[in-house]
Short mmCIF file of C-alpha atoms in Angstrom, two decimals:
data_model
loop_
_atom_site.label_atom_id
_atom_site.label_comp_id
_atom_site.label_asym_id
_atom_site.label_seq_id
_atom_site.Cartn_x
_atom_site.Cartn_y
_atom_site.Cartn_z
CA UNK N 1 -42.61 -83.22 -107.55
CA UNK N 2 -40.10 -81.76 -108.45
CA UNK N 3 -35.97 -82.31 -108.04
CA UNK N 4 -33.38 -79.27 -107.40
CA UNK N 5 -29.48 -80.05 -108.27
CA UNK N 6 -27.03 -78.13 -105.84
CA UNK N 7 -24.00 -77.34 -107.05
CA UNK N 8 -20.74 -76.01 -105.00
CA UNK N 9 -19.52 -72.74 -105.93
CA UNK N 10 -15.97 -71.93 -107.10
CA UNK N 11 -14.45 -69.99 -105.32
CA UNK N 12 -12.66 -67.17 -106.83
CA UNK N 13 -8.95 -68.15 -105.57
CA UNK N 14 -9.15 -72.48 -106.68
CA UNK N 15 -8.37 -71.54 -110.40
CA UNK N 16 -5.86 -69.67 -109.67
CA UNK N 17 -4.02 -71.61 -107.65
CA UNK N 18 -4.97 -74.39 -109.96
CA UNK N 19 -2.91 -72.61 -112.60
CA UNK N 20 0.05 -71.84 -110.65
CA UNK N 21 -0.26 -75.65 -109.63
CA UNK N 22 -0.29 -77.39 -112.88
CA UNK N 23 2.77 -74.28 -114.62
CA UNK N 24 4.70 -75.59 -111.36
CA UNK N 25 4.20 -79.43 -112.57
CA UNK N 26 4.84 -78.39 -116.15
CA UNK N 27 8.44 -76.37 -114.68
CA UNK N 28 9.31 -79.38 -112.63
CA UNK N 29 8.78 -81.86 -115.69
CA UNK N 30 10.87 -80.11 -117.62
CA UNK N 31 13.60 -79.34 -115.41
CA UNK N 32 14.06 -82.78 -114.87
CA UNK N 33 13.79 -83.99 -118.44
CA UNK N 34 16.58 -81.49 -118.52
CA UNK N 35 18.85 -82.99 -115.78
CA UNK N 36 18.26 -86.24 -117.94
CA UNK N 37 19.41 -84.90 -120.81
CA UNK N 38 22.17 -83.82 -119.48
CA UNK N 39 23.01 -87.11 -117.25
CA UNK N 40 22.65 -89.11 -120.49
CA UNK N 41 25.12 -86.63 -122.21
CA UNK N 42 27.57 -87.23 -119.59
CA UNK N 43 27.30 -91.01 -119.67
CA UNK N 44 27.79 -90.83 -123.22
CA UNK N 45 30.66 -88.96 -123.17
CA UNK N 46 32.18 -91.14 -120.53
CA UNK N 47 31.60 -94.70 -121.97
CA UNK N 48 32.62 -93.51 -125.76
CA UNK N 49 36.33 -94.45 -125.35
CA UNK N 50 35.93 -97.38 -123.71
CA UNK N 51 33.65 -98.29 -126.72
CA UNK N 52 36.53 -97.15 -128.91
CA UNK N 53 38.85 -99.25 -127.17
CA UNK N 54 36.63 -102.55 -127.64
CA UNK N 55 36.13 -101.39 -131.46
CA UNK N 56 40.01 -101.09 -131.91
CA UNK N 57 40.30 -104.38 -129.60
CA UNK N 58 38.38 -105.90 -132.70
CA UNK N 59 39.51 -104.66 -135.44
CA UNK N 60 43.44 -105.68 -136.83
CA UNK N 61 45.82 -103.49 -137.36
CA UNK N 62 45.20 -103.62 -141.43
CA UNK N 63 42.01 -102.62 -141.18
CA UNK N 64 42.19 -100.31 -138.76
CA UNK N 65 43.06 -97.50 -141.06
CA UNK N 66 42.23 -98.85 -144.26
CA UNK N 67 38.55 -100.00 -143.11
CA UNK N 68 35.54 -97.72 -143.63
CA UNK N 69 36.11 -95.84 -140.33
CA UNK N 70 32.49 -96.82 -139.18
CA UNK N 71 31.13 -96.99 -135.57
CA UNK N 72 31.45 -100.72 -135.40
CA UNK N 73 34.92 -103.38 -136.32
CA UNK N 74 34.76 -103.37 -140.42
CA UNK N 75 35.94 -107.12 -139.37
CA UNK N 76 35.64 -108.35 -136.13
CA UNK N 77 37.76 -110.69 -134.89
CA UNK N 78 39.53 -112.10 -131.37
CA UNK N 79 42.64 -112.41 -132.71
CA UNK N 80 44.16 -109.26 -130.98
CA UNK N 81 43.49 -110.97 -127.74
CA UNK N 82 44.48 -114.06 -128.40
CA UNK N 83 48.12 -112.78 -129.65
CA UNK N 84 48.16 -111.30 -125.90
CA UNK N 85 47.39 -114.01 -124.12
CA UNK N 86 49.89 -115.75 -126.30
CA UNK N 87 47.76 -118.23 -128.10
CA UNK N 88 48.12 -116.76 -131.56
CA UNK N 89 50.68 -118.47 -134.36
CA UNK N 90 53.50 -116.43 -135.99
CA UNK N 91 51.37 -116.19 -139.07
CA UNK N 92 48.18 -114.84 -137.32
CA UNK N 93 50.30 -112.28 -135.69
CA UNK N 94 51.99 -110.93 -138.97
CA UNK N 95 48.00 -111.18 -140.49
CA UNK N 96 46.56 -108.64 -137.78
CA UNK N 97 49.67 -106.40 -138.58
CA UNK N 98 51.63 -106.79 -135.10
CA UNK N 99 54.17 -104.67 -134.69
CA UNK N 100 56.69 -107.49 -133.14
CA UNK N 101 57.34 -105.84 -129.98
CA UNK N 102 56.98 -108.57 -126.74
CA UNK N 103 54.16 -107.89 -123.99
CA UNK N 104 54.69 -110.71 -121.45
CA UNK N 105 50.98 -110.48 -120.41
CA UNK N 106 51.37 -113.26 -117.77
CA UNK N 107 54.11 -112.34 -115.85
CA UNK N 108 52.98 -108.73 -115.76
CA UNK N 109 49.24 -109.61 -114.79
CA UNK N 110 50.90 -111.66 -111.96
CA UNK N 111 53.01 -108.72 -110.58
CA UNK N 112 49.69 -106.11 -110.46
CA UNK N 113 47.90 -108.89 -108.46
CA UNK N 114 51.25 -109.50 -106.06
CA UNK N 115 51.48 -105.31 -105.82
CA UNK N 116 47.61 -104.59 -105.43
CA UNK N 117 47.14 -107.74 -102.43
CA UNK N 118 50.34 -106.43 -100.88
CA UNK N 119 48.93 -102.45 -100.75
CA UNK N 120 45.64 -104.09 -100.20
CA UNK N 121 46.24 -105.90 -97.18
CA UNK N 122 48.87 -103.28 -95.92
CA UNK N 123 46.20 -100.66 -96.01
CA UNK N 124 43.52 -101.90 -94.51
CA UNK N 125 45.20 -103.48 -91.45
CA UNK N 126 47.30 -100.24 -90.68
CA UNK N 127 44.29 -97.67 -91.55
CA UNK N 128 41.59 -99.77 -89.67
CA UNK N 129 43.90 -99.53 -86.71
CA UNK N 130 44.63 -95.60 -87.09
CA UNK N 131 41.19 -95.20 -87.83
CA UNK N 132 40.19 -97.06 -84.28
CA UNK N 133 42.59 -94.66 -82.45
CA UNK N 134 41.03 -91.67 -84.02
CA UNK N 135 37.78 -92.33 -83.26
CA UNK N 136 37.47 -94.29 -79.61
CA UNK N 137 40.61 -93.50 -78.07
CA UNK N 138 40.35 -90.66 -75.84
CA UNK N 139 44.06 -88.63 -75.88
CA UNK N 140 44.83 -84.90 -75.48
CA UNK N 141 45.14 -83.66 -79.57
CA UNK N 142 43.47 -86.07 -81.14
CA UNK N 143 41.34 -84.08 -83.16
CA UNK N 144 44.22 -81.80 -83.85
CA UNK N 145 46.43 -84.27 -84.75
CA UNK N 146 43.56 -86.36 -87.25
CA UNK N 147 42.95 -82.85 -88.73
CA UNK N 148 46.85 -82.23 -89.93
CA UNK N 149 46.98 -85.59 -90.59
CA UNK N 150 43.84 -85.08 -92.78
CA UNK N 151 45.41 -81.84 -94.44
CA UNK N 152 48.26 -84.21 -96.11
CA UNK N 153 45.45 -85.24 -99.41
CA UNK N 154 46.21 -81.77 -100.21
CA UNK N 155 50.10 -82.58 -100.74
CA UNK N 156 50.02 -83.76 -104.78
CA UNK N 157 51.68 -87.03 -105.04
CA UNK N 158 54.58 -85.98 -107.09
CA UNK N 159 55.81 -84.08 -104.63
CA UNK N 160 57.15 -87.40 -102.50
CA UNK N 161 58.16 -88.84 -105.68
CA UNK N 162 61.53 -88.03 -105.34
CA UNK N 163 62.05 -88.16 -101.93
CA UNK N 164 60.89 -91.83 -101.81
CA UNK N 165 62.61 -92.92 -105.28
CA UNK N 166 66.01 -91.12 -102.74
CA UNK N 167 65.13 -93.04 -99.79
CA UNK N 168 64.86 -96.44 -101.18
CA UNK N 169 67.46 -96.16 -103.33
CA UNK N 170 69.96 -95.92 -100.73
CA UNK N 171 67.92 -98.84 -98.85
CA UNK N 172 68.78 -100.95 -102.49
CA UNK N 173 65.40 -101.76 -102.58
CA UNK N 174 64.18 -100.29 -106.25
CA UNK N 175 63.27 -103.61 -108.70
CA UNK N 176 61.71 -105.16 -105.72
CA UNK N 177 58.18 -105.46 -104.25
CA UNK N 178 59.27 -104.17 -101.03
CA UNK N 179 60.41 -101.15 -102.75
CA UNK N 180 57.19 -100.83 -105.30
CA UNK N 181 54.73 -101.49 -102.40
CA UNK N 182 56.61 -99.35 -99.27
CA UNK N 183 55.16 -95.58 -100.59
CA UNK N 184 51.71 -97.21 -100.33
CA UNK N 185 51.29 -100.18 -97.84
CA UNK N 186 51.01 -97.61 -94.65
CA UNK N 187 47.95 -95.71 -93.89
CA UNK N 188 46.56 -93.35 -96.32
CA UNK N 189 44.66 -90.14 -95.39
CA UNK N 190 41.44 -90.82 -97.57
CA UNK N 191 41.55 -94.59 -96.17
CA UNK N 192 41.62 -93.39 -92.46
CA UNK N 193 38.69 -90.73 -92.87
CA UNK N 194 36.75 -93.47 -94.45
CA UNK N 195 37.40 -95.87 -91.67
CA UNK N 196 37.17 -93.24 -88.76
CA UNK N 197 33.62 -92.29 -90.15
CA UNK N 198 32.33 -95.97 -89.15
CA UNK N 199 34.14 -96.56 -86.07
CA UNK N 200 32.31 -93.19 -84.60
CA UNK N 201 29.05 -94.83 -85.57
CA UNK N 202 29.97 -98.12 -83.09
CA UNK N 203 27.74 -97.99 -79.88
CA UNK N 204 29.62 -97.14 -76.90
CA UNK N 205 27.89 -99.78 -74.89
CA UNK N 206 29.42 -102.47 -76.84
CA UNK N 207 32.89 -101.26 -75.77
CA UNK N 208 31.76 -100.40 -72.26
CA UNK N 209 30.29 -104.01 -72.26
CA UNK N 210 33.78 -105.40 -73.19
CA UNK N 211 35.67 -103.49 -70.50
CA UNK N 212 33.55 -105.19 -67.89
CA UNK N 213 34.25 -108.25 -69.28
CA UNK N 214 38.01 -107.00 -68.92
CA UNK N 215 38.79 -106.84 -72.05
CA UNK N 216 41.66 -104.01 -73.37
CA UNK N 217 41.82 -102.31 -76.58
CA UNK N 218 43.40 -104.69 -78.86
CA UNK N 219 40.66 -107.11 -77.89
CA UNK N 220 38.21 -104.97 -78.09
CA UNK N 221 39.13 -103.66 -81.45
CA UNK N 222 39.71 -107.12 -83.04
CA UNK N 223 36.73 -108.71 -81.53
CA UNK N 224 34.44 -106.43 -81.52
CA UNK N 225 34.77 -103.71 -84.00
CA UNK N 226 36.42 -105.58 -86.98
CA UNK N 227 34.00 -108.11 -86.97
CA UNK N 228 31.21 -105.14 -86.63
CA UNK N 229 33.25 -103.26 -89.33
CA UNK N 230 33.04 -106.58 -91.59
CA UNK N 231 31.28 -104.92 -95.11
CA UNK N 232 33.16 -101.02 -94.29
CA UNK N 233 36.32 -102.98 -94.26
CA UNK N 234 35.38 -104.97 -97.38
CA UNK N 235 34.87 -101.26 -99.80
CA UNK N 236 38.07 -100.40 -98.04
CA UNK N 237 39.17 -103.19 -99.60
CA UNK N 238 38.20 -103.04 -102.80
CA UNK N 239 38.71 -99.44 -103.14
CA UNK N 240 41.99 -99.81 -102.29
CA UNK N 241 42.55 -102.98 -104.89
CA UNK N 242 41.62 -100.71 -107.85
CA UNK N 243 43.69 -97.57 -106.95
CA UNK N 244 46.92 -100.07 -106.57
CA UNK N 245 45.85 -101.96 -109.70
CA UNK N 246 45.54 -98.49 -111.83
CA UNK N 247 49.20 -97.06 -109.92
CA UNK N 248 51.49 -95.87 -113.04
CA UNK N 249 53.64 -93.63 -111.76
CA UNK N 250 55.57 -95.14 -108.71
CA UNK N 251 55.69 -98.30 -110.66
CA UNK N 252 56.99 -96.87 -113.56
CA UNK N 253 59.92 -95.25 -111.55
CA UNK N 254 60.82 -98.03 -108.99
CA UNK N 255 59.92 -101.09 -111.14
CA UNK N 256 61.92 -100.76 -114.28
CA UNK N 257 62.71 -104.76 -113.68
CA UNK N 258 60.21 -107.05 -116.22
CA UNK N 259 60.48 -109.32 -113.05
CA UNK N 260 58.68 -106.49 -111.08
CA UNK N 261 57.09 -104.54 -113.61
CA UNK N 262 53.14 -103.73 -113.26
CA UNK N 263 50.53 -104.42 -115.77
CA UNK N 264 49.93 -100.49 -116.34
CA UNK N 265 53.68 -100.06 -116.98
CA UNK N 266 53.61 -103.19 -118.88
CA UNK N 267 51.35 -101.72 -121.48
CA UNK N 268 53.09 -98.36 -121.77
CA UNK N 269 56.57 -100.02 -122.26
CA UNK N 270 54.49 -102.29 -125.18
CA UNK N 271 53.32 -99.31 -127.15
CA UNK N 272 56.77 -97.52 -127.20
CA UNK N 273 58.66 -101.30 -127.79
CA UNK N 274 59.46 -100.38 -132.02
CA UNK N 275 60.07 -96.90 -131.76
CA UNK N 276 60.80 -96.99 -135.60
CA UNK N 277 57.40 -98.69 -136.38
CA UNK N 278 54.04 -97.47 -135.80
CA UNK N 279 52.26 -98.60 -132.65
CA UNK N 280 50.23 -101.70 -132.38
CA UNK N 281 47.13 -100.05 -131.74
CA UNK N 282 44.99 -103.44 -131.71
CA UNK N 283 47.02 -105.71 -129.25
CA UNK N 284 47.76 -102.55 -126.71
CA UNK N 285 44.04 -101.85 -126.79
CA UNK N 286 43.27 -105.99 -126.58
CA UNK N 287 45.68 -106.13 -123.74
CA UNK N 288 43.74 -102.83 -122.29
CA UNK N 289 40.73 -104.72 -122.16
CA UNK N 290 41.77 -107.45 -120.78
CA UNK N 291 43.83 -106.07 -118.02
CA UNK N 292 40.72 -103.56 -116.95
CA UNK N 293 38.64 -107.05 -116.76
CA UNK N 294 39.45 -107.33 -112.66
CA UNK N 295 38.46 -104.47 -111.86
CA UNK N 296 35.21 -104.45 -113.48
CA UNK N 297 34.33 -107.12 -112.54
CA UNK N 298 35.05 -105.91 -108.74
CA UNK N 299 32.86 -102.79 -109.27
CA UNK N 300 29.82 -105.06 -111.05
CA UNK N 301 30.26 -107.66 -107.94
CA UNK N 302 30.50 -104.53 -105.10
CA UNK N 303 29.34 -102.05 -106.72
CA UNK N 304 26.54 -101.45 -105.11
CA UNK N 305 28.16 -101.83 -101.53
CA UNK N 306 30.70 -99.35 -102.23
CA UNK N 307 28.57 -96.58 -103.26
CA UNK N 308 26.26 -97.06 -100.33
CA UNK N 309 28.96 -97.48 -97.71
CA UNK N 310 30.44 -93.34 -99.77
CA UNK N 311 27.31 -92.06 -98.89
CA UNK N 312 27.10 -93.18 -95.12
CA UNK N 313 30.66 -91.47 -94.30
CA UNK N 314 29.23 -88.03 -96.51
CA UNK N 315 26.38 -88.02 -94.26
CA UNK N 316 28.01 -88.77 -90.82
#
């Protein structure tokens, strides 16, 4: 007895389109080995100064030119950051080669946090409200007015600078916080978009479910959508935080006060303190470090939350 294998036959067409197959794979592998490469490139060249600013952070002023110039402190030490934070003696401050000029970390710490809450709060309250109006209140030119309103991110912000350093200096209110936070506490084009994109994703029978209840807008917009709007509100938030907390320009033209004066303006008034000397590279870049500390640790917290909630209003 005897046993008989069958086997299939290839068709003509399989290794070809086996081949095309498998050179498709190979195009696709390296394509995105090559968007990698690129990504990684782009990270690199991103994160290298703030590297540069930790090394220098490290490193005292001594050494910083007369070390051996390699990627890492030639002798690290904290002592840069503890002569900003003020816990250094006078003869560990002439050691790490300060240059003598005062940075009242403190005080000027406590005015960014006073200037960023105020913007913070103002912003969020007056956008969420514009933002409601845009989006569920029915009234003739509404889109036409959001749209012109929209067209105002195009205006640079040094166009107003003037205008606004005019205004409130006839109002006597420069050296103040009313005067540092007024440009900024009102609603804010990018702020209201943001908003606006959530509000339109509400459900209409929530609302209509309110009105039979007999409730009117304000109560319908405080308890319905704010407490719906909970985490949009919170990136709102927090976006608005680190724009305020990184503000140099307004600050540095309405708050020449010490009293008043930002961290950001702070620093830039500590590197130009001894004209005559050379700049204390280590304690502006210590005090760098530790006055981007906040917001970093706002972005590793929310992170996350604020890059998802970016994508929802690019896809609405």
């Amino acid at each position: 007895m005897s046993s008989t294998t069958k086997t299939s036959p290839v068709r003509p067409g399989a290794s070809k389109a086996g081949g095309e197959a498998g050179r498709l794979l190979a195009r696709l592998r390296l394509s995105r080995g090559f968007a990698w490469l690129v990504l990684f490139v782009i990270i690199l060249v991103t994160l290298f100064p703030f590297f540069w600013i930790l090394r220098t952070a490290l490193t005292t002023n001594s050494s910083l030119f007369t070390g051996d110039q390699s990627m890492l402190p030639p002798e690290p030490t904290l002592v840069n950051f503890r002569r900003v934070l003020g816990l250094a003696t006078d003869e560990e401050v002439r050691a790490a080669g300060g240059s003598g000029a005062e940075l009242r970390f403190w005080l000027y710490l406590r005015n960014s946090v006073v200037f960023s809450t105020l913007v913070t709060v103002g912003q969020v309250t007056s956008c969420a409200m514009a933002a409601y109006a845009f989006a569920r209140l029915k009234w003739r030119g509404r889109d036409a007015v959001f749209y012109v309103f929209l067209s105002s991110l195009m205006v640079p912000p040094v166009f107003i600078l003037i205008p606004n350093f005019i205004l409130l200096s006839d109002l006597d209110l420069l050296d103040t916080f009313a005067g540092l936070v007024a440009p900024f506490i009102f609603m804010t084009p990018f702020m209201v978009f943001f908003l606006r994109q959530f509000f339109l994703g509400i459900s209409s029978e929530l609302e209509e479910a309110a009105r039979l209840d007999g409730a009117g807008h304000v109560r319908i917009f405080a308890r319905i959508c704010v407490p719906v709007m909970a985490a949009p509100l919170t990136t709102a938030a927090i976006l608005a935080y680190v724009i305020a907390w990184n503000e140099f320009m307004w600050p540095l033209v309405a708050g020449n006060d010490p009293s008043v004066r930002v961290l950001t303006v702070g620093l830039s008034v500590f590197r130009s303190g001894q004209p005559q000397a050379a700049p204390d590279w280590s304690g502006l870049m210590a005090a760098t470090v530790l006055g981007a500390l906040p917001v970093i640790l706002l972005f590793l917290l929310m992170g996350r939350r604020i890059v998802d909630s970016i994508q929802f209003t690019g896809i609405k």
